[in-house]
Tab-separated table of C-alpha atoms in Angstrom:
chain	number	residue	atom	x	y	z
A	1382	UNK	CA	99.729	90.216	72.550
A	1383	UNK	CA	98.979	87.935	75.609
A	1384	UNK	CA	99.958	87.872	79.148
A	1385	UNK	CA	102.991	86.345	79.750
A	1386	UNK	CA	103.040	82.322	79.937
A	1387	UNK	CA	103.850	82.398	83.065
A	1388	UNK	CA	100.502	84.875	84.174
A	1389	UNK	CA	98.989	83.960	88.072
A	1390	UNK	CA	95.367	83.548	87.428
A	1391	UNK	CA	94.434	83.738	91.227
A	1392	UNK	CA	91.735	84.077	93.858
A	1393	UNK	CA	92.097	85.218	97.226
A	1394	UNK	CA	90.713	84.724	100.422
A	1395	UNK	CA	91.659	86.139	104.226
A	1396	UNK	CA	91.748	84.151	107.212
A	1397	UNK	CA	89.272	86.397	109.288
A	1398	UNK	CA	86.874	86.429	106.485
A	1399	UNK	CA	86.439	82.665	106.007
A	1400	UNK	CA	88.293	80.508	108.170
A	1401	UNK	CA	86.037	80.199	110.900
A	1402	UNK	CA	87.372	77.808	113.365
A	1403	UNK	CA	86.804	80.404	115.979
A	1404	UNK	CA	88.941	79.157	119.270
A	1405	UNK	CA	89.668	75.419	117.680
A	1406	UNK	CA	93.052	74.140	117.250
A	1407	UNK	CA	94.424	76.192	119.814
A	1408	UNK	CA	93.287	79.638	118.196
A	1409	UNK	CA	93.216	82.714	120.554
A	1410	UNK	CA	90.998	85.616	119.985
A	1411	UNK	CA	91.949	88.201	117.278
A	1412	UNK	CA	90.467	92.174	117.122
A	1413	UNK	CA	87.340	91.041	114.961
A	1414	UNK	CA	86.481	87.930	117.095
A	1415	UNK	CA	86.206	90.114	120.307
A	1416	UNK	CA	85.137	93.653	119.364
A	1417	UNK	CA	82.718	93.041	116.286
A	1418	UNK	CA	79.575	92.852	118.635
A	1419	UNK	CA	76.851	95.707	117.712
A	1420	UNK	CA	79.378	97.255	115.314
A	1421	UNK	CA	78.627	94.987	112.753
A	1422	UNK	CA	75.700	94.922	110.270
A	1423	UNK	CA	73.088	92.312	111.408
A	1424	UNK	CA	74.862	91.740	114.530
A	1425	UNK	CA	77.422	88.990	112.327
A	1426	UNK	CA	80.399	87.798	113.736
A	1427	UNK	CA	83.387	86.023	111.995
A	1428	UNK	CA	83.522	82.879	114.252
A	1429	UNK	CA	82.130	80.320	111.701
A	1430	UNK	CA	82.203	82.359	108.447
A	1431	UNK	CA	83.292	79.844	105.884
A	1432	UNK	CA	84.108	77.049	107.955
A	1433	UNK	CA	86.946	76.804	105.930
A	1434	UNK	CA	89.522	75.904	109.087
A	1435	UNK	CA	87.404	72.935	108.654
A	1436	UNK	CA	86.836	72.602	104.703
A	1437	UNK	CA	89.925	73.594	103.333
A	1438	UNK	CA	90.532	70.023	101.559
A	1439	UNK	CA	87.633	70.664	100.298
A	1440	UNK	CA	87.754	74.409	99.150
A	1441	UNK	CA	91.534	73.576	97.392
A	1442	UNK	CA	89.613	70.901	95.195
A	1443	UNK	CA	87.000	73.350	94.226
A	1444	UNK	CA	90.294	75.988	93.855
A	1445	UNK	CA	91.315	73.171	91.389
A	1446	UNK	CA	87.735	72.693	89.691
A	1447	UNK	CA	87.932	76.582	89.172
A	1448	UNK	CA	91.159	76.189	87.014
A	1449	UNK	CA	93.369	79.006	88.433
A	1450	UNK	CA	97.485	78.430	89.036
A	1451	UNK	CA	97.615	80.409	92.266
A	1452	UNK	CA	95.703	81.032	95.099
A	1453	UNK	CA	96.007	83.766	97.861
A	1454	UNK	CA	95.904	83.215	101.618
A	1455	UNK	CA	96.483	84.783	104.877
A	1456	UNK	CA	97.782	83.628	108.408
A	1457	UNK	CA	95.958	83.873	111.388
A	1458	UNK	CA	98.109	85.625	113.679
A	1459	UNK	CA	95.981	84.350	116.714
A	1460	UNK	CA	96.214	80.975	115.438
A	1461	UNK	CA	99.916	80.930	115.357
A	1462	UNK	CA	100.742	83.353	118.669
A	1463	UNK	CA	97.193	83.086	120.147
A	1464	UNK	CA	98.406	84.440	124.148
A	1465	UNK	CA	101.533	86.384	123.856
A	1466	UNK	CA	104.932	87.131	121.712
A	1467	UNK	CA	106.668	83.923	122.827
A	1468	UNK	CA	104.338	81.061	122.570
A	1469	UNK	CA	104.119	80.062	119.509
A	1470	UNK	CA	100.897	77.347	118.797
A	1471	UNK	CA	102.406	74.300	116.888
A	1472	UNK	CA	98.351	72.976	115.686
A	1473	UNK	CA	98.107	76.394	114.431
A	1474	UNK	CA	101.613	76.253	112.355
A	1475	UNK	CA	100.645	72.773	110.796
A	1476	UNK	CA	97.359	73.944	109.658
A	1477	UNK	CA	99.475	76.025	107.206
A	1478	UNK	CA	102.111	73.313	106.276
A	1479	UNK	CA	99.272	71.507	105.878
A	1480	UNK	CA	97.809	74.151	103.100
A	1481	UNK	CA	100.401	74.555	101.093
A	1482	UNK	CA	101.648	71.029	100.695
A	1483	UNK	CA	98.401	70.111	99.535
A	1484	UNK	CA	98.275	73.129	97.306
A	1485	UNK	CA	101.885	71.999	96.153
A	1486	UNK	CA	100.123	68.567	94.925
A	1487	UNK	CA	97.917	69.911	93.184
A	1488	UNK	CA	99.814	72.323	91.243
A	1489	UNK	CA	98.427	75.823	92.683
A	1490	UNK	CA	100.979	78.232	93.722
A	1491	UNK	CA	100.817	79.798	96.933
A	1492	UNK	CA	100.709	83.650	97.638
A	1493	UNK	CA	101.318	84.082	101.360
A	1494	UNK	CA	100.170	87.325	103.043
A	1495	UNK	CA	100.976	87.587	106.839
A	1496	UNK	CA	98.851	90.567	107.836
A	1497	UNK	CA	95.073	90.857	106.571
A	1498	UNK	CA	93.721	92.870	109.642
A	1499	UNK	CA	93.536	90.201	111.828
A	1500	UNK	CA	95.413	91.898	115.222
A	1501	UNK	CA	95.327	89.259	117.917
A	1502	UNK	CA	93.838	90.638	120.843
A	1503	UNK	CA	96.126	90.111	123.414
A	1504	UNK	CA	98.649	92.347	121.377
A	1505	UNK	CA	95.888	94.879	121.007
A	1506	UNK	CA	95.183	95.087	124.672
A	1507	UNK	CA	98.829	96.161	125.023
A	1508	UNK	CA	98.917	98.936	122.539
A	1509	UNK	CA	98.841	97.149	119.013
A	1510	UNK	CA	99.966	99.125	115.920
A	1511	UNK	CA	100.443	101.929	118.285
A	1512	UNK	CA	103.470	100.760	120.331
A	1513	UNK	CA	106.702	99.545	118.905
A	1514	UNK	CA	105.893	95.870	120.511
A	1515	UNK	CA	103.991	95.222	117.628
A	1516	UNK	CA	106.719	95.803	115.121
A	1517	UNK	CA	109.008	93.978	117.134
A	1518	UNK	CA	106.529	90.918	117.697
A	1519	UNK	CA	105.870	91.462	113.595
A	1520	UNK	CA	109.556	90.388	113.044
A	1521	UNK	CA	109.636	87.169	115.052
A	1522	UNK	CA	105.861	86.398	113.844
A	1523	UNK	CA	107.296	86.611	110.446
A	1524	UNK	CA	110.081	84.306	111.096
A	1525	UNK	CA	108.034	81.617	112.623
A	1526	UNK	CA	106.001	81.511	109.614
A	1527	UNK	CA	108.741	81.513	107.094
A	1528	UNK	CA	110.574	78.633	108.622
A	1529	UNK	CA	107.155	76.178	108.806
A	1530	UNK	CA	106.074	76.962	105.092
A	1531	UNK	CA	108.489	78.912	103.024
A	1532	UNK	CA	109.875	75.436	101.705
A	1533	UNK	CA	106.478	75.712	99.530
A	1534	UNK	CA	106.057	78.984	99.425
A	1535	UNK	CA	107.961	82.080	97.209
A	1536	UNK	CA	105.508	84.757	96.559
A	1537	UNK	CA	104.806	86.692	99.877
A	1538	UNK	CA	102.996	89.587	101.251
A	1539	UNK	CA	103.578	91.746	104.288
A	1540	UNK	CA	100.514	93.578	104.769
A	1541	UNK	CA	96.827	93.748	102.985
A	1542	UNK	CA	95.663	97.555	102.557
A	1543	UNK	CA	97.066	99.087	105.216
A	1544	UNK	CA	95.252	102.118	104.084
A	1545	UNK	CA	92.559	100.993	105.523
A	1546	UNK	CA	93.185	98.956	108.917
A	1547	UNK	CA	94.701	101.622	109.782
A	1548	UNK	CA	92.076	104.661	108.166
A	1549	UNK	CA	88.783	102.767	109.148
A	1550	UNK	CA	90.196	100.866	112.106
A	1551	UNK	CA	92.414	103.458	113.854
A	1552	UNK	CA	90.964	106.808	112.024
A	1553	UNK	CA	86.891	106.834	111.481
A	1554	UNK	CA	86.527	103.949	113.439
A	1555	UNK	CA	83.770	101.418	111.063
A	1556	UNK	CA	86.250	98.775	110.868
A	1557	UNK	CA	88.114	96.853	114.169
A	1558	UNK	CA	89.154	97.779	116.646
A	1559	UNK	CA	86.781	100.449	115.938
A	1560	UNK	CA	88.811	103.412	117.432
A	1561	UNK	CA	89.002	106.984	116.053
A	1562	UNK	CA	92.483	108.863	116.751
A	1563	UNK	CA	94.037	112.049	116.080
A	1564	UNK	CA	96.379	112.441	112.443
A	1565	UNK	CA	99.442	112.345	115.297
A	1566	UNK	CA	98.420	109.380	116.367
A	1567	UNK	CA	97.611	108.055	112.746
A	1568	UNK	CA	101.163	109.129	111.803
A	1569	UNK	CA	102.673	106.953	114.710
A	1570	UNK	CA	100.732	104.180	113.646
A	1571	UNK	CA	101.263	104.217	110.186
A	1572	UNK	CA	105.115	104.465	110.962
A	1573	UNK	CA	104.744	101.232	113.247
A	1574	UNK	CA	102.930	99.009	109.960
A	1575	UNK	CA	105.859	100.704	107.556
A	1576	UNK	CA	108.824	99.328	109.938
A	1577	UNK	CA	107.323	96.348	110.765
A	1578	UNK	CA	106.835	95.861	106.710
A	1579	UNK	CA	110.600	96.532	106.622
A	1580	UNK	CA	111.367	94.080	109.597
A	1581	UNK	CA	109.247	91.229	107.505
A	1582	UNK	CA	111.004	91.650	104.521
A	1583	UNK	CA	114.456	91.363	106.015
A	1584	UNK	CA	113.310	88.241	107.573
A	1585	UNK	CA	111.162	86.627	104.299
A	1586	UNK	CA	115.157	87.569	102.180
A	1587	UNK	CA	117.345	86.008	104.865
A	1588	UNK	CA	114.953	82.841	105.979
A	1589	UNK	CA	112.973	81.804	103.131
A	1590	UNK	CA	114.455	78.063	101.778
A	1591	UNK	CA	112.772	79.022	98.495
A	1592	UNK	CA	114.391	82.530	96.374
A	1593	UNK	CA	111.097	84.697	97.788
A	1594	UNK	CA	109.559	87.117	95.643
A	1595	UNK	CA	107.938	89.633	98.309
A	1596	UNK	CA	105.844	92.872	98.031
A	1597	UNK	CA	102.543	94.556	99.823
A	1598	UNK	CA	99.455	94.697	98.867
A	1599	UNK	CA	98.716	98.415	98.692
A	1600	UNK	CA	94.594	99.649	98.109
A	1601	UNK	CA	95.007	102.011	95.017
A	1602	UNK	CA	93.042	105.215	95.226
A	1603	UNK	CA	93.502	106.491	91.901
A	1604	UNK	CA	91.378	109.207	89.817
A	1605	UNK	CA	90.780	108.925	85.853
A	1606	UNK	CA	92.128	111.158	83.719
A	1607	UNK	CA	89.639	114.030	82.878
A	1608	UNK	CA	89.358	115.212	79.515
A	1609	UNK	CA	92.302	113.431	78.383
A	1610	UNK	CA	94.439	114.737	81.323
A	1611	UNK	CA	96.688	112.242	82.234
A	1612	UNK	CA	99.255	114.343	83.651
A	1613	UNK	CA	96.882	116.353	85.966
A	1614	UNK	CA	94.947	112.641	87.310
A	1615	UNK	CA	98.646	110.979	88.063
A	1616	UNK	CA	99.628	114.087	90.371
A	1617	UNK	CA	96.594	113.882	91.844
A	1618	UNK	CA	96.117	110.072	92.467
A	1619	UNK	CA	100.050	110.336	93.911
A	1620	UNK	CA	99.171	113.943	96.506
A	1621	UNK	CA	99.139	112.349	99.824
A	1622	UNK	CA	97.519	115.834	100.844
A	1623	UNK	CA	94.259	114.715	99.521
A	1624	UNK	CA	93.508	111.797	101.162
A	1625	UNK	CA	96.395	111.231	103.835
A	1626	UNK	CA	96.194	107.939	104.794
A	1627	UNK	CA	94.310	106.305	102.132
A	1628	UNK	CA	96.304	107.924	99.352
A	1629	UNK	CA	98.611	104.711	97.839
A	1630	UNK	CA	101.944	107.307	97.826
A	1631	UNK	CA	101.371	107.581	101.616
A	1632	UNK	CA	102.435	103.771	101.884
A	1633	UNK	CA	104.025	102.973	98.530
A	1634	UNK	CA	106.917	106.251	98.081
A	1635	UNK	CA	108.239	104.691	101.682
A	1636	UNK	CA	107.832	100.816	101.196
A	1637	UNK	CA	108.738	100.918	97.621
A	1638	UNK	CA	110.785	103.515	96.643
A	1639	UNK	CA	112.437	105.125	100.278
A	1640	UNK	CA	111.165	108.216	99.791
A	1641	UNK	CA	108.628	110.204	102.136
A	1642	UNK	CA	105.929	112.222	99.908
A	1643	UNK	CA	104.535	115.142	100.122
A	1644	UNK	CA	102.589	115.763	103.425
A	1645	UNK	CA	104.669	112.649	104.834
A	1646	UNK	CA	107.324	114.728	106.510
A	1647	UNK	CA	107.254	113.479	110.059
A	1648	UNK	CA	108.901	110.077	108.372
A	1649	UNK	CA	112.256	111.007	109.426
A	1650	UNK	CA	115.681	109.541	107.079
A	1651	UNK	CA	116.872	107.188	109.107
A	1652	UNK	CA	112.934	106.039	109.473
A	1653	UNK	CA	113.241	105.408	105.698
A	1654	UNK	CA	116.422	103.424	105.810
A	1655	UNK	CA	114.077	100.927	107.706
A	1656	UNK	CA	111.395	100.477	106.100
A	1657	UNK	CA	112.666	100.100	102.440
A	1658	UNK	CA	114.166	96.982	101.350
A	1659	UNK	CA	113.672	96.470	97.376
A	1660	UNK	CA	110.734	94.570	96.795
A	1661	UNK	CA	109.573	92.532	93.954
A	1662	UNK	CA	106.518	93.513	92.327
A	1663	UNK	CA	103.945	96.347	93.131
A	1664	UNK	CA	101.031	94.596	94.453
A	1665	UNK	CA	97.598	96.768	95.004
A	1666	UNK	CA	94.205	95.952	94.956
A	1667	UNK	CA	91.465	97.934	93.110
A	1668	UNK	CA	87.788	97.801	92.607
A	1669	UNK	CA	87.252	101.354	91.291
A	1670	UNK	CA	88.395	104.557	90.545
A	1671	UNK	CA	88.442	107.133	93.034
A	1672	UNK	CA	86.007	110.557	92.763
A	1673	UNK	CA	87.401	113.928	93.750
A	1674	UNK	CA	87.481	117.352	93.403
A	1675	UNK	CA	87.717	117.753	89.827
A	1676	UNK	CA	87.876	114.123	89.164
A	1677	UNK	CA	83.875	112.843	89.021
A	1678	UNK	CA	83.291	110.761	86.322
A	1679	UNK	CA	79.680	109.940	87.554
A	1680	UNK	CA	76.376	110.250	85.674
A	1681	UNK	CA	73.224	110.041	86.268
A	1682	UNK	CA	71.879	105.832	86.669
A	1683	UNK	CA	75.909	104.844	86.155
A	1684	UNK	CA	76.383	101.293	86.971
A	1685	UNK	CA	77.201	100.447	91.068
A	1686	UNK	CA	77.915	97.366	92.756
A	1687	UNK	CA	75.841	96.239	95.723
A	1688	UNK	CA	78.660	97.928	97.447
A	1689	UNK	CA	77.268	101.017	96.114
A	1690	UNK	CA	80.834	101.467	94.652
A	1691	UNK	CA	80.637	102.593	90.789
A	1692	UNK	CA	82.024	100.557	88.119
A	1693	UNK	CA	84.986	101.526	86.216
A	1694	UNK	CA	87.060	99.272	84.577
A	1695	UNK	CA	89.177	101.696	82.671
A	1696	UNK	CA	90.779	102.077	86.303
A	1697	UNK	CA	92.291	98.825	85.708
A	1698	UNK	CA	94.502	99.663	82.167
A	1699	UNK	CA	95.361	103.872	84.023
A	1700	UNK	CA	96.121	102.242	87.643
A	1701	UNK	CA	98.640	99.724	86.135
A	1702	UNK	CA	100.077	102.792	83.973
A	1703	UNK	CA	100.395	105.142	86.946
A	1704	UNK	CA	102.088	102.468	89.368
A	1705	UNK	CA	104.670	100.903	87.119
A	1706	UNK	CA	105.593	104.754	85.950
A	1707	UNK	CA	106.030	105.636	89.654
A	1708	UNK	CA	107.625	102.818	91.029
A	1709	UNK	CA	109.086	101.024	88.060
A	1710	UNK	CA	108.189	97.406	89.713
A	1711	UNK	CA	106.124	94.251	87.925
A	1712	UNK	CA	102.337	94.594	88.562
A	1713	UNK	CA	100.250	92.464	90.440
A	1714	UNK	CA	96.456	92.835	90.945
A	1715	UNK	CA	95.893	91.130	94.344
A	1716	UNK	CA	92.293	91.820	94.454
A	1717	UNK	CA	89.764	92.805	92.035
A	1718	UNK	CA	85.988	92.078	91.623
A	1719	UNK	CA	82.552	92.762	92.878
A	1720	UNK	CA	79.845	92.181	95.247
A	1721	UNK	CA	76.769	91.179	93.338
A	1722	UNK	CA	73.018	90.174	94.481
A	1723	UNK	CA	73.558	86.688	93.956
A	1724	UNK	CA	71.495	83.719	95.309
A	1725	UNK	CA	70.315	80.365	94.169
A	1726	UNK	CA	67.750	79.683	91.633
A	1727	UNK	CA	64.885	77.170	90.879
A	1728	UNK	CA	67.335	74.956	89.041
A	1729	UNK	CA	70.305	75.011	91.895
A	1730	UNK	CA	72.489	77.138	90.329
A	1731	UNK	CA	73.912	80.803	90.678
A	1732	UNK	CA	73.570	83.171	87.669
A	1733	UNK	CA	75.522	86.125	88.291
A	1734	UNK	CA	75.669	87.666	84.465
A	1735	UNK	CA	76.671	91.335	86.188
A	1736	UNK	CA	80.047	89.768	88.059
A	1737	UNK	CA	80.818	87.517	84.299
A	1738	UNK	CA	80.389	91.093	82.784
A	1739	UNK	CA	82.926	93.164	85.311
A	1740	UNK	CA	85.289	90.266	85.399
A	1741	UNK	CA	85.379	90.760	81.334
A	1742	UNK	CA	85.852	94.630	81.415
A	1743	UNK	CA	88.099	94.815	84.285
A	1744	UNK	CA	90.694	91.843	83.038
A	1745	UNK	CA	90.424	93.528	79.218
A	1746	UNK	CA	91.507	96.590	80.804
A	1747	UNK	CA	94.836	95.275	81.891
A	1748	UNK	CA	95.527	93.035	79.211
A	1749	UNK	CA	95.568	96.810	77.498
A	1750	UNK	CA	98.508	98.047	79.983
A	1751	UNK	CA	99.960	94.665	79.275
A	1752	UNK	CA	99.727	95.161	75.686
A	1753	UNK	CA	101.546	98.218	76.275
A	1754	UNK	CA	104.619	96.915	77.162
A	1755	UNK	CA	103.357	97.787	81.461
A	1756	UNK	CA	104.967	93.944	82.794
A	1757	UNK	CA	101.779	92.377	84.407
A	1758	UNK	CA	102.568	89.660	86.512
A	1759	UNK	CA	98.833	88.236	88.070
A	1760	UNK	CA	95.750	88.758	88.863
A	1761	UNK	CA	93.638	88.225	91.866
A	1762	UNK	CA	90.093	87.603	92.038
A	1763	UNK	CA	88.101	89.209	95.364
A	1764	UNK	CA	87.515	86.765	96.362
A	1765	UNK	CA	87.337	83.033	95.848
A	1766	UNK	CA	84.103	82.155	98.201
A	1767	UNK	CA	81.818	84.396	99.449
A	1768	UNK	CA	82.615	85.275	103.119
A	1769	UNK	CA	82.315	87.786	106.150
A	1770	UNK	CA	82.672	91.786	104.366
A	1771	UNK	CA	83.911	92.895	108.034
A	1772	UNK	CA	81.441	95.337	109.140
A	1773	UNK	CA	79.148	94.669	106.401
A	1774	UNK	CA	79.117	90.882	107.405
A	1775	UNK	CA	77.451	88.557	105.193
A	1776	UNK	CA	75.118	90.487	102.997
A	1777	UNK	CA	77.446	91.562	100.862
A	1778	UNK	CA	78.712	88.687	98.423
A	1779	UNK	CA	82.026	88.952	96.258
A	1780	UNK	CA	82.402	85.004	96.359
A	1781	UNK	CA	82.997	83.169	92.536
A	1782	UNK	CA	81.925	80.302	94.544
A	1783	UNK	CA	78.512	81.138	96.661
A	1784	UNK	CA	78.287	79.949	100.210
A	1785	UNK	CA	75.143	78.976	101.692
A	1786	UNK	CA	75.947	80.067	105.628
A	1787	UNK	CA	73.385	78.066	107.026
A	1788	UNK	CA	74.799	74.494	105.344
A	1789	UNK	CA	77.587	75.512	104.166
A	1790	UNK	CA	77.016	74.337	100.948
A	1791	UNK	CA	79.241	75.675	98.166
A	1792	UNK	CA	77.647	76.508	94.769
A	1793	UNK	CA	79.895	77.547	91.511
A	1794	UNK	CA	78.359	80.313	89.970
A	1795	UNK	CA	78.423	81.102	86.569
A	1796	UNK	CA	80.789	83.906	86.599
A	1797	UNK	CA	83.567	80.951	88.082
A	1798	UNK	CA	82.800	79.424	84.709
A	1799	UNK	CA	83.322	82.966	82.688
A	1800	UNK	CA	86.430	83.233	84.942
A	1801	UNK	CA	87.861	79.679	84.325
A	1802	UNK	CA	87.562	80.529	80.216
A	1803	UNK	CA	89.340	83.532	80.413
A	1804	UNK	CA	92.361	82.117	82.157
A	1805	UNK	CA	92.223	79.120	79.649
A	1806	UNK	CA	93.063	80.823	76.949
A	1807	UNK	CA	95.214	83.449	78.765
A	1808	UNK	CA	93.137	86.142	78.132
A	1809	UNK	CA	93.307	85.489	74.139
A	1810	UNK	CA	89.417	85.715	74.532
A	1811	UNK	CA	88.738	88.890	75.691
């Protein structure tokens, strides 16, 4: 068997990560732009990055060269509302129209996600995620955005891993706006993201000029079955009392089935009646499998990333398994891939065997759960260039197209080239 016809081969990007652009085009200041100094490796800062604000003709013609039917993007809230939760920046709202008409032309369907940690600042300095302004602001954010591009636009995204803005930004502090808060306060905040995702979906169903397909993109901490316990490794990857806040059922039994899980009991009913409306697709982004008590699957010299993260791409075939059994919903990797020590060689080029290799393994995996009957419905490559890793800034490269930061040259590495056969044939060559 094959995908389906139909199958988004996609590669994803985030505004923060690569846009660049810093305060041009009316931009105001978002949570990573003003609180990144000293907390991030190397003393890097997001305010050039890619360029891309100014590339993006560019980087859509290299999207092109790279052969995939999709690509994923995300708004910059500070570029759109960059002083308060009225004034709405109309150079910032082209840029976008701009984006997606061109991706229109050249065939590439757009994913749209509104939230990818971005928080402009002036809605942090009043409380962010921890006051209900920032749901409310969420809901007319979402609106503005709908109306300017949605005539392009059908596949949409509320939030990126809210796992972990909220865990690393709001709970052990390593990620903006660097702040570390009590589980009550966690709680509160995660309750904010879930009604605002509620609020945005509302809007995206009664706005959107095109018939909107709309989910989250949810960071999947799952655990491989040990010993052939399947059973024992889907309770566990689905106990929200074993990793709170980073556990997916902590997010997805609320925003995709209305239900509070287990150790999620200060989500009240009428809480729940808010934040569901029936989405789409379960999106989720995974890199690895999770290790836990009774769940290691490490060796001695096993293979890791330069993100020191293990490699495991039988996570790809159980993940999609576990998630369409819970939640019963199409599957949709929205990011998937790895950070590799690439740079350029004596003949100008970028050979990246390692990421050609994962890319293989990983996509194999779930053409298995497709195989199986699971309904796969993309996949998303982390990420199309390589670009600021938040506080790990730019030493840590995930790019299928490298980036030269001091020229901004782009270079297509090989594994582009392994990527671009796969999707050729479908996946028929794996």
């Amino acid at each position: 068997m094959s995908f389906q016809k139909d199958f988004l081969w996609c590669v994803g990007g985030a505004a923060a990560q690569q846009d660049g652009g810093y305060l041009d085009g009316g931009k105001g200041l978002n949570i990573w732009d003003a609180l990144s100094d000293g907390r991030v490796k190397n003393g890097d800062v997001c305010h050039v990055a890619c360029d891309h604000f100014h590339r993006w003709k560019e980087d859509l013609r290299l999207l092109k060269e790279l052969g995939v039917n999709s690509y994923r993007f995300s708004i910059s809230l500070a570029r759109i509302y960059p002083e308060d939760e009225f004034t709405v920046n109309e150079e910032g709202v082209k840029f976008y129209m701009d984006l997606v008409a061109e991706l229109d032309r050249l065939g590439i369907e757009p994913i749209c996600t509104l939230y990818h940690w971005d928080l402009p600042l002036w809605l942090h300095e009043r409380g962010g995620w921890k006051t209900s302004l920032a749901v409310e602001w969420f809901e007319r954010f979402t609106k503005t955005i709908v109306d300017a591009i949605s005539d392009k636009v059908k596949y949409w995204l509320t939030f990126n891993e809210p796992q972990i803005f909220v865990g690393h930004g709001y709970q052990i502090g390593e990620h903006a706006p660097f702040e570390k808060l009590s589980q009550k306060e966690i709680q509160n905040i995660s309750r904010n993201v879930m009604l605002a995702h509620g609020k945005a979906v509302r809007n995206i169903h009664k706005y959107a000029k095109l018939p909107p397909k709309v989910g989250f993109a949810s960071t999947c901490d799952m655990l491989l079955p040990v010993d052939g316990d399947e059973e024992k490794a889907y309770l566990a990857t689905f106990d929200s009392t074993r990793n709170g806040v980073y556990t997916p059922s902590w997010w997805c039994d609320p925003m995709l089935s209305g239900k509070a899980p287990n150790g999620c009991e200060w989500l009240s009913e009428e809480d729940l009646k808010e934040i569901y409306e029936p989405l789409d697709f379960c999106a989720y982004n995974i890199y690895r499998a999770d290790v836990a008590e009774g769940f290691d699957y490490r060796y001695t010299g096993n293979p890791f990333t330069t993100m020191e993260w293990t490699i495991t791409p039988e996570c790809m075939y159980y993940s999609a398994k576990f998630m369409y059994r819970r939640y019963g919903l199409p599957i949709m990797i929205t990011e998937n891939g790895m950070a590799n020590t690439d740079f350029v060689y004596e003949d100008g080029k970028v050979h990246d065997p390692q990421r050609s290799e994962y890319l293989r393994t990983h996509i194999k995996n779930l053409k298995r759960a497709a195989d199986e009957g699971i309904p796969v419905i993309g996949y998303s490559c982390w990420s199309f260039m390589d670009n600021f890793e938040w506080a790990e800034g730019y030493g840590k490269r995930f790019g299928l197209v490298y980036v030269d930061y001091r020229t901004q040259k782009r270079i297509i590495k090989d594994s582009a080239y392994t990527f671009r056969d796969i999707i050729k044939t479908n996946g028929d060559n794996l």
